[in-house]
XYZ file of C-alpha atoms in Angstrom:
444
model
C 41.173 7.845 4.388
C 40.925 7.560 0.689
C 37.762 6.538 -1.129
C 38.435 3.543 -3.448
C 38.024 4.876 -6.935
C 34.486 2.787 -7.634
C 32.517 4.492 -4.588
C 33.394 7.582 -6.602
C 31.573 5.973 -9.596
C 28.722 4.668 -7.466
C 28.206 8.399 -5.827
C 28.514 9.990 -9.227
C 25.769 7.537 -10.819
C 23.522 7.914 -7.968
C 23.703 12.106 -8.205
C 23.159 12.005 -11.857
C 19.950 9.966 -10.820
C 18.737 11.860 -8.060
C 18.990 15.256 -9.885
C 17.611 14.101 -12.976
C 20.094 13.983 -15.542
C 19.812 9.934 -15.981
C 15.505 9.565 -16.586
C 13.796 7.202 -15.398
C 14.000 4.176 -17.887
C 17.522 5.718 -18.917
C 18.784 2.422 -20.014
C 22.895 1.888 -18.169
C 26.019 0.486 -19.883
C 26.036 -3.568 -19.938
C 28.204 -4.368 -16.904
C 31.141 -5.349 -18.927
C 30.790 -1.760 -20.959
C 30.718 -0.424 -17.494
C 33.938 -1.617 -16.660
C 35.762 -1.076 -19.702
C 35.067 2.719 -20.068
C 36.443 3.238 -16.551
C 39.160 0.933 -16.453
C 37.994 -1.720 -14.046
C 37.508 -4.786 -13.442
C 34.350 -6.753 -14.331
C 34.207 -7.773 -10.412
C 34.517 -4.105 -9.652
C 31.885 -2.888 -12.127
C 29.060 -5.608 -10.967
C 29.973 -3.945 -7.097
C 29.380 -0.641 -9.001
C 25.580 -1.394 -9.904
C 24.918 -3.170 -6.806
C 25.672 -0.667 -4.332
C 23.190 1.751 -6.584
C 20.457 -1.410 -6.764
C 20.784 -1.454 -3.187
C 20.144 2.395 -2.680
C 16.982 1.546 -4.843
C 18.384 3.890 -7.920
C 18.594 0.960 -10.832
C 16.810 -1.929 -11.285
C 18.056 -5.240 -13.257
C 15.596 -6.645 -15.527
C 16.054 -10.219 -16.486
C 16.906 -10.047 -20.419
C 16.829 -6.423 -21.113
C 19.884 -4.956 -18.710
C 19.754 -2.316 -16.028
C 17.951 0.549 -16.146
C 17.329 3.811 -14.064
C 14.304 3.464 -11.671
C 11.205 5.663 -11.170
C 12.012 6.870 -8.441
C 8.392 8.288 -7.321
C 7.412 4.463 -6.452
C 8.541 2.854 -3.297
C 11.290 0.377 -3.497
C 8.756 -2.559 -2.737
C 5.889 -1.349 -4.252
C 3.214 -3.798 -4.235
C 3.596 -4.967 -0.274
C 5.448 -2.656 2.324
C 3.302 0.222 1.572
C -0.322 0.450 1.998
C -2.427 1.825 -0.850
C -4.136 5.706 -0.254
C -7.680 5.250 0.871
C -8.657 7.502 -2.255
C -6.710 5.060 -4.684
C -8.435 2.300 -6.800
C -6.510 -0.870 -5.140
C -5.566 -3.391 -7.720
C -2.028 -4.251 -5.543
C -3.546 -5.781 -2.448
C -6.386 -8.634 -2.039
C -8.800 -8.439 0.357
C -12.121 -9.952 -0.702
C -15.517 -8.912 0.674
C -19.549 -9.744 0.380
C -21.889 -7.246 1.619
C -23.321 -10.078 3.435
C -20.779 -9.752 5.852
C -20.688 -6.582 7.733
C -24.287 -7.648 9.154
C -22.805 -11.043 10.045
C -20.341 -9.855 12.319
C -22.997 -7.336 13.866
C -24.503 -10.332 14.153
C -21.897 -12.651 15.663
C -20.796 -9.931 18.350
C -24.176 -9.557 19.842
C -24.280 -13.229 20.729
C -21.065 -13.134 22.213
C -22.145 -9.642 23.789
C -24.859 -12.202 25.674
C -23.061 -15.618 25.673
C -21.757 -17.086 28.839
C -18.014 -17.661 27.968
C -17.284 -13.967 27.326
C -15.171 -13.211 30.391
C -12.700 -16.440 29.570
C -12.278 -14.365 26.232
C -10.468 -11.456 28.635
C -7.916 -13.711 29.532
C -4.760 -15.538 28.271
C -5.063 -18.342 25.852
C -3.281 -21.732 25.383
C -0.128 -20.679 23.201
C -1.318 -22.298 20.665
C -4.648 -22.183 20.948
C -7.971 -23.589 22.798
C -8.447 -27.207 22.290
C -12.180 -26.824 21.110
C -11.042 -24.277 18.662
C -8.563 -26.793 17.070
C -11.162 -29.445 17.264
C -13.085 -26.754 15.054
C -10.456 -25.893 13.025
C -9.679 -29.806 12.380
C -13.230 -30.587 11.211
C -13.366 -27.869 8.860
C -9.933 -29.168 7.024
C -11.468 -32.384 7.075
C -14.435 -31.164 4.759
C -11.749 -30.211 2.575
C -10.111 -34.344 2.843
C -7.384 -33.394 5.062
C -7.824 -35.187 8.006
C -5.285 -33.921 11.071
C -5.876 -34.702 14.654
C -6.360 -31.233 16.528
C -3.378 -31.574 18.988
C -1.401 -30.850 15.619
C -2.867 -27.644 14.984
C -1.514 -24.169 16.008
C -3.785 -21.226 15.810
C -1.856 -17.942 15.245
C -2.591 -14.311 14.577
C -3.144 -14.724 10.809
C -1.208 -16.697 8.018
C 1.803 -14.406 8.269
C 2.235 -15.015 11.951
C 2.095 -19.116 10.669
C 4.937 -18.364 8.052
C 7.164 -16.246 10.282
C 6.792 -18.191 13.740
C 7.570 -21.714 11.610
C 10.626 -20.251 10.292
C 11.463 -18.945 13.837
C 11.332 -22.471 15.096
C 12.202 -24.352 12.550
C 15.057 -23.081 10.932
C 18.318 -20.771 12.257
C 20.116 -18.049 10.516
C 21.703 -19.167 7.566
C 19.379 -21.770 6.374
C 19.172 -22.164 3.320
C 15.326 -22.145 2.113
C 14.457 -22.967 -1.603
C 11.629 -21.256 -3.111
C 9.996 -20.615 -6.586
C 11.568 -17.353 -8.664
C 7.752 -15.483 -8.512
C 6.356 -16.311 -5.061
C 4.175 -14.537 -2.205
C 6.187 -11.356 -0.695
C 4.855 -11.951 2.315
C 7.327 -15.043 2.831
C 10.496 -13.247 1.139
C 10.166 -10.382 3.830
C 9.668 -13.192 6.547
C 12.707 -15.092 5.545
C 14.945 -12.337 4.992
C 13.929 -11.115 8.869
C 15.019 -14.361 9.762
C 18.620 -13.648 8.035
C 17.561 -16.921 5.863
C 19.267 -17.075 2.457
C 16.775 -17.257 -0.074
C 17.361 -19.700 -2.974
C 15.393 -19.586 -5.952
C 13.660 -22.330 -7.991
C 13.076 -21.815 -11.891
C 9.860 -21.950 -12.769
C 7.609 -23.458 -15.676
C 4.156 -22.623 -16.811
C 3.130 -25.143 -15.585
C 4.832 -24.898 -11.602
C 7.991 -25.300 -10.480
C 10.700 -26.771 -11.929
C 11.565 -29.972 -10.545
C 14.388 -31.734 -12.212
C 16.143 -27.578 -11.565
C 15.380 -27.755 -7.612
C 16.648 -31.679 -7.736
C 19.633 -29.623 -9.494
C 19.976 -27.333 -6.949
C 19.575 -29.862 -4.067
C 22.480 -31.570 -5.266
C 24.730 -28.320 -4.870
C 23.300 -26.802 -1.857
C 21.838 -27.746 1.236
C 18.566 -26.807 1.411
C 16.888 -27.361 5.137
C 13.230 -26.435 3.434
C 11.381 -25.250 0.475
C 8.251 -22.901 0.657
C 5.282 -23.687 -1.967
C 2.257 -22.413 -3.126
C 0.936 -25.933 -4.694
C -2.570 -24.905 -4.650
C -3.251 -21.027 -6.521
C -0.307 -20.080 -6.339
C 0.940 -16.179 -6.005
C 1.126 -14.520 -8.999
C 1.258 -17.517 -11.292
C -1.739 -18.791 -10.470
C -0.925 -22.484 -11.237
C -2.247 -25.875 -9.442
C 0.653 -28.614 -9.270
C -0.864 -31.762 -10.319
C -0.743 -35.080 -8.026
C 2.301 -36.120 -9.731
C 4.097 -33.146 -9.423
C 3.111 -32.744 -5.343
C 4.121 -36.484 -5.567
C 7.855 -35.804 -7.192
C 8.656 -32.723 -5.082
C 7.413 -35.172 -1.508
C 10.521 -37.877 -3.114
C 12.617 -35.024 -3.478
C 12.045 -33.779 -0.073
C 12.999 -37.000 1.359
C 15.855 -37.850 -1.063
C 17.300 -34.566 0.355
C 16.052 -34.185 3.788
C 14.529 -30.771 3.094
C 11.186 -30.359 5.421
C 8.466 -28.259 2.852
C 5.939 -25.241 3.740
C 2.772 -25.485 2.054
C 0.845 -22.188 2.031
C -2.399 -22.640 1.192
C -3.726 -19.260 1.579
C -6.206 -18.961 -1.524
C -6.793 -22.879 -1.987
C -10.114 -22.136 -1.042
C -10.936 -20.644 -4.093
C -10.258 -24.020 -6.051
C -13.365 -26.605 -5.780
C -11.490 -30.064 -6.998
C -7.705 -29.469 -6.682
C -5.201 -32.706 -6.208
C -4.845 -33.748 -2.693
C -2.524 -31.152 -0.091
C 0.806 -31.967 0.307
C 0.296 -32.345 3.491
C -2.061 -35.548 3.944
C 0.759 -37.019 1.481
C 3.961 -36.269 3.371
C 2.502 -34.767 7.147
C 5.570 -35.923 8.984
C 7.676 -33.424 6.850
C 5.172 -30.874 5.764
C 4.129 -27.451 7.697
C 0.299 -26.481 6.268
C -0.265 -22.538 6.106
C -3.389 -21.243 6.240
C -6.008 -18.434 7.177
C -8.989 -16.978 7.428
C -8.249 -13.616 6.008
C -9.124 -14.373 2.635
C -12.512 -16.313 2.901
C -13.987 -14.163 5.602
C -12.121 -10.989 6.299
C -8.670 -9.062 6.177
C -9.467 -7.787 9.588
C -9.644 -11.142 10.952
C -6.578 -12.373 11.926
C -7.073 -16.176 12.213
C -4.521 -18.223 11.004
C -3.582 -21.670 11.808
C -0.609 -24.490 11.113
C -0.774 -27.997 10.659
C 2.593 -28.968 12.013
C 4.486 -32.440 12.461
C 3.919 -33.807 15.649
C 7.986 -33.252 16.539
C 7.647 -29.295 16.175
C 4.630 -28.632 18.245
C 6.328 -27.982 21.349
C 9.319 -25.340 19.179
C 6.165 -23.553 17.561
C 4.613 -23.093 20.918
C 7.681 -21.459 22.068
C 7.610 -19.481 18.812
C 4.050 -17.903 19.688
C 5.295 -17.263 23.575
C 8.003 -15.175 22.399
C 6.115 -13.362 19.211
C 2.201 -12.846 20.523
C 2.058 -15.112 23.441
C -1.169 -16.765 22.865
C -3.816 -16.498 20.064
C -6.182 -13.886 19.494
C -9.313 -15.418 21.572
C -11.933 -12.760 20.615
C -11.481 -13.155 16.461
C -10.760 -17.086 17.355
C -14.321 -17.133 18.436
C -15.754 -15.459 15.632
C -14.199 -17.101 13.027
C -15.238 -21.012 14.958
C -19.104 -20.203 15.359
C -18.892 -19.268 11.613
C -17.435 -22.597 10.587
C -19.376 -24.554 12.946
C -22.881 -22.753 11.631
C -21.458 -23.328 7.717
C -21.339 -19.655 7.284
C -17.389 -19.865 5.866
C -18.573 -22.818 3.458
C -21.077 -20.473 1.727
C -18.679 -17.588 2.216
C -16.301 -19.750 -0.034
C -18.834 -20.644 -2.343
C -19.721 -16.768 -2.770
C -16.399 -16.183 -3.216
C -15.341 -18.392 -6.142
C -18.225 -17.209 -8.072
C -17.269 -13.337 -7.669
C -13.559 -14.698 -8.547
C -15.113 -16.129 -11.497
C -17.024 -12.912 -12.360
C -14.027 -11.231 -11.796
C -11.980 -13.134 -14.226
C -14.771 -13.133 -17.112
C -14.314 -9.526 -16.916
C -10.261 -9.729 -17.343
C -10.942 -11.979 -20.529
C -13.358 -9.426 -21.511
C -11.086 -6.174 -21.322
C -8.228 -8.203 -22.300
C -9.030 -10.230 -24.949
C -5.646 -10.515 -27.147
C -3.653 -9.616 -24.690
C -1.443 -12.340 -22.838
C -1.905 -13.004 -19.066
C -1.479 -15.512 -16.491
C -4.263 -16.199 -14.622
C -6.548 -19.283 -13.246
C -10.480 -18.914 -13.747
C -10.992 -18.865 -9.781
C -8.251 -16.484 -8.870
C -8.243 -13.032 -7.534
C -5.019 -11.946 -9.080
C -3.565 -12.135 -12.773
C -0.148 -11.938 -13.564
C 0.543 -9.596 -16.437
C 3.857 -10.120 -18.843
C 4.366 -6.588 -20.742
C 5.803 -6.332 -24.561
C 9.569 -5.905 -24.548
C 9.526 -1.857 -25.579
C 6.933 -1.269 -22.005
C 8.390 -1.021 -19.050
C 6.981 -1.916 -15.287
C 7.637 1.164 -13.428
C 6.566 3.301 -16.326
C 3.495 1.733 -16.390
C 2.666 1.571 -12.376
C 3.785 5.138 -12.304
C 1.044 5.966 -15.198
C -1.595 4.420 -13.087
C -1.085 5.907 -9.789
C -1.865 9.290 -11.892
C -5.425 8.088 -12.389
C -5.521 6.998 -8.637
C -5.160 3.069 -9.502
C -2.592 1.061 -7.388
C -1.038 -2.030 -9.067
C 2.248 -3.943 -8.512
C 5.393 -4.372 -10.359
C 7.199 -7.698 -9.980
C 9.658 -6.528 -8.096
C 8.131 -7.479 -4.910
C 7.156 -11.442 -6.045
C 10.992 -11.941 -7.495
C 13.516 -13.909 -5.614
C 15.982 -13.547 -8.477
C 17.861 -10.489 -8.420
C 16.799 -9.851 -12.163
C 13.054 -8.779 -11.799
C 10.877 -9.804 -14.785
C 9.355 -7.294 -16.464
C 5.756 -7.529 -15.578
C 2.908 -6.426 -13.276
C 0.617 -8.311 -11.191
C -3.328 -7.163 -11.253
C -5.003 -7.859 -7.937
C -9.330 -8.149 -8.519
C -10.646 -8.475 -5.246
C -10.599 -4.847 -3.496
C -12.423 -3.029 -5.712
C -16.162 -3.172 -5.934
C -16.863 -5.564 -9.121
C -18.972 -2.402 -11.187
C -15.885 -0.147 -11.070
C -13.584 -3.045 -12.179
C -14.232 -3.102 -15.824
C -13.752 0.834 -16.456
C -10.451 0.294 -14.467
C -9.317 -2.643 -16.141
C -9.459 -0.674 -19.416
C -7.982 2.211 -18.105
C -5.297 -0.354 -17.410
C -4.950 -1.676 -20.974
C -5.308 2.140 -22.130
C -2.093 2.730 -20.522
C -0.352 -0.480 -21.400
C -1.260 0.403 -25.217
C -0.051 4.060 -24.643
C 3.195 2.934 -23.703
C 3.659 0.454 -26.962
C 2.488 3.497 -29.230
C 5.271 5.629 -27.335
């Protein structure tokens, strides 16, 4: 059978690439160039660079064109791929107190003498003990959301609450609208799920609104996925009005919404969750792995009262019940107040944290909010991404390009700066090692 004459072109790009003579960087013709220096069509030349985006040899770059990629970083660097235990972790958050190690040693030798241990060796409730949700209900409540605890489903951290409410709630070929930059923890979720992935323009200031209302009008969109509260990278905090617009637009266009709340915690006073404003059409996403531990893999959804019984099916055929032993950890700790201070320890080291960004990077331009853990970092228009990451894995420091938060198939050219995993006295040399580079690159 004959090869069609543009899978010659794709396998002679991707050789050039893989042997070396097209860099790294190597900036590639403009499609339309493309396809006039080898006689084809426009059509045929866009296939040409998509079959070599898809082998993960180029990269598209919104407003600068396609370039070569560095090929000694993973594809989706930044979430697929954990960091070396010898590396200086700046891609991944996992926030931790010194407090806590003795508070779980702690914890397990009460339950090592309490009398409800052996229950803990058996199967749960699929979607968790009632007590627990009871728990779980009264510690939302100190944060003004008020749920009753039958609507609660416990699940083996925040992930498990994205993918099993996409499992129930939606079918293959759904279309889900979310913002251009968002957590790549969902994106990998909903592509799983063989959802099609539509994505919202976004302001400084959140997403944009009168674009999704746009977009609803064209397509139909069965749900949008949010980060109203922190979100990840941009850090933002939609204000009352906003959460109140996108709740009309949800209704206006029947589109149910998923509000991950995953680092609200670290915002004292934000506007009210979506979710006590619009809880018959609003899934709430949230965990404990951020204000207590990675390890512990306590999630929990706040789900309309019409899904309960689909997401209990969801957990039967994923994990079958939730995981009783953590479960029990993480309830004594709200119930004794030990998560409230744990919060309140947090924001403050965020805050630290952050002080030390401004600090380092002081005339620079980030994206950021004062209580985050993250930053998101915009780079001049003669640095590249990969160049940079690629730099910094040298000196053993692990950061992410943008690659993994983009739902647009350009990727902004950027890098997003995780805080929390490092101790806070090695941040500030490594933050300027970061800027070292960054400045390196403009020189060059």
């Amino acid at each position: 059978m004959v090869q069609p004459r543009y899978k010659s072109l794709v396998d002679k790009l991707a050789n050039e690439i893989r042997i070396g003579k097209l860099l790294p960087g190597t900036r590639l013709p403009t499609h339309r160039h493309l396809a006039a220096e080898h006689k084809m069509s426009l059509a045929t030349a866009s296939r040409v660079y998509a079959e070599l985006e898809s082998m993960g040899l180029i990269i598209g770059e919104t407003g600068r064109g396609t370039f070569v990629r560095e090929l000694s970083l993973s594809i989706n660097h930044g979430i697929e791929n954990p960091t070396a235990a010898d590396m200086l972790d700046l891609n991944f958050n996992y926030p931790s107190l010194p407090i806590q190690a003795e508070l779980l040693r702690t914890e397990l030798k009460r339950l090592a003498t309490s009398g409800e241990i052996e229950s803990l060796l058996r199967y749960q409730p699929h979607s968790g003990k009632l007590h627990d949700k009871i728990v779980i209900s009264q510690y939302l409540k100190n944060k003004e959301i008020t749920v009753e605890p039958e609507n609660i489903i416990i699940t083996n951290g925040a992930q498990q609450g994205i993918a099993i409410t996409l499992l129930s709630a939606l079918k293959p070929g759904d279309v889900v609208a979310v913002d251009a930059l968002s957590y790549p923890g969902f994106k990998l979720a909903a592509l799983a799920h063989h959802l099609e992935i539509l994505p919202i323009p976004i302001t400084p200031l959140g997403t944009d609104l009168d674009k999704l209302e746009e977009l609803c009008k064209k397509r139909a969109i069965r749900a949008l996925y949010c980060i109203p509260t922190l979100h990840n990278p941009m850090g933002w905090v939609l204000t009352l009005k906003q959460r109140q617009q996108l709740i009309i637009l949800a209704r206006k266009y029947h589109f149910m919404i998923i509000e991950d709340a995953t680092y609200a915690f670290l915002v004292k006073k934000a506007p009210p969750a979506i979710v006590t404003l619009a809880p018959d059409i609003t899934f709430y996403i949230s965990g404990f792995s951020k204000n207590i531990a990675s390890g512990l893999r306590v999630g929990f959804i706040v789900a309309p009262t019409n899904t309960i019984s689909s997401l209990e099916r969801s957990m039967r055929v994923t994990t079958w019940n939730t995981p009783a032993l953590m479960t029990s950890i993480v309830c004594q700790w709200v119930k004794e107040g030990v998560v409230d201070k744990l919060e309140h320890l947090l924001r403050k080291d965020a805050q630290q944290r952050q002080k030390i960004v401004s600090e380092i990077f002081e005339g620079l331009t980030y994206i950021h909010h004062p209580t985050s853990y993250f930053l998101w970092f915009p780079l001049p228009e003669e640095v590249r991404a990969d160049k940079i990451v690629a730099s910094l894995h040298q000196l053993q420091i692990s950061v992410a390009t943008a690659e993994p938060y983009a739902t647009t198939s350009n990727i902004p050219h950027a890098i997003r700066i995780a805080l929390a995993s490092i101790n806070i006295n090695l941040l500030c040399d490594t933050l300027k090692k970061i800027r070292e580079i960054i400045e390196y690159q403009v020189d060059l």
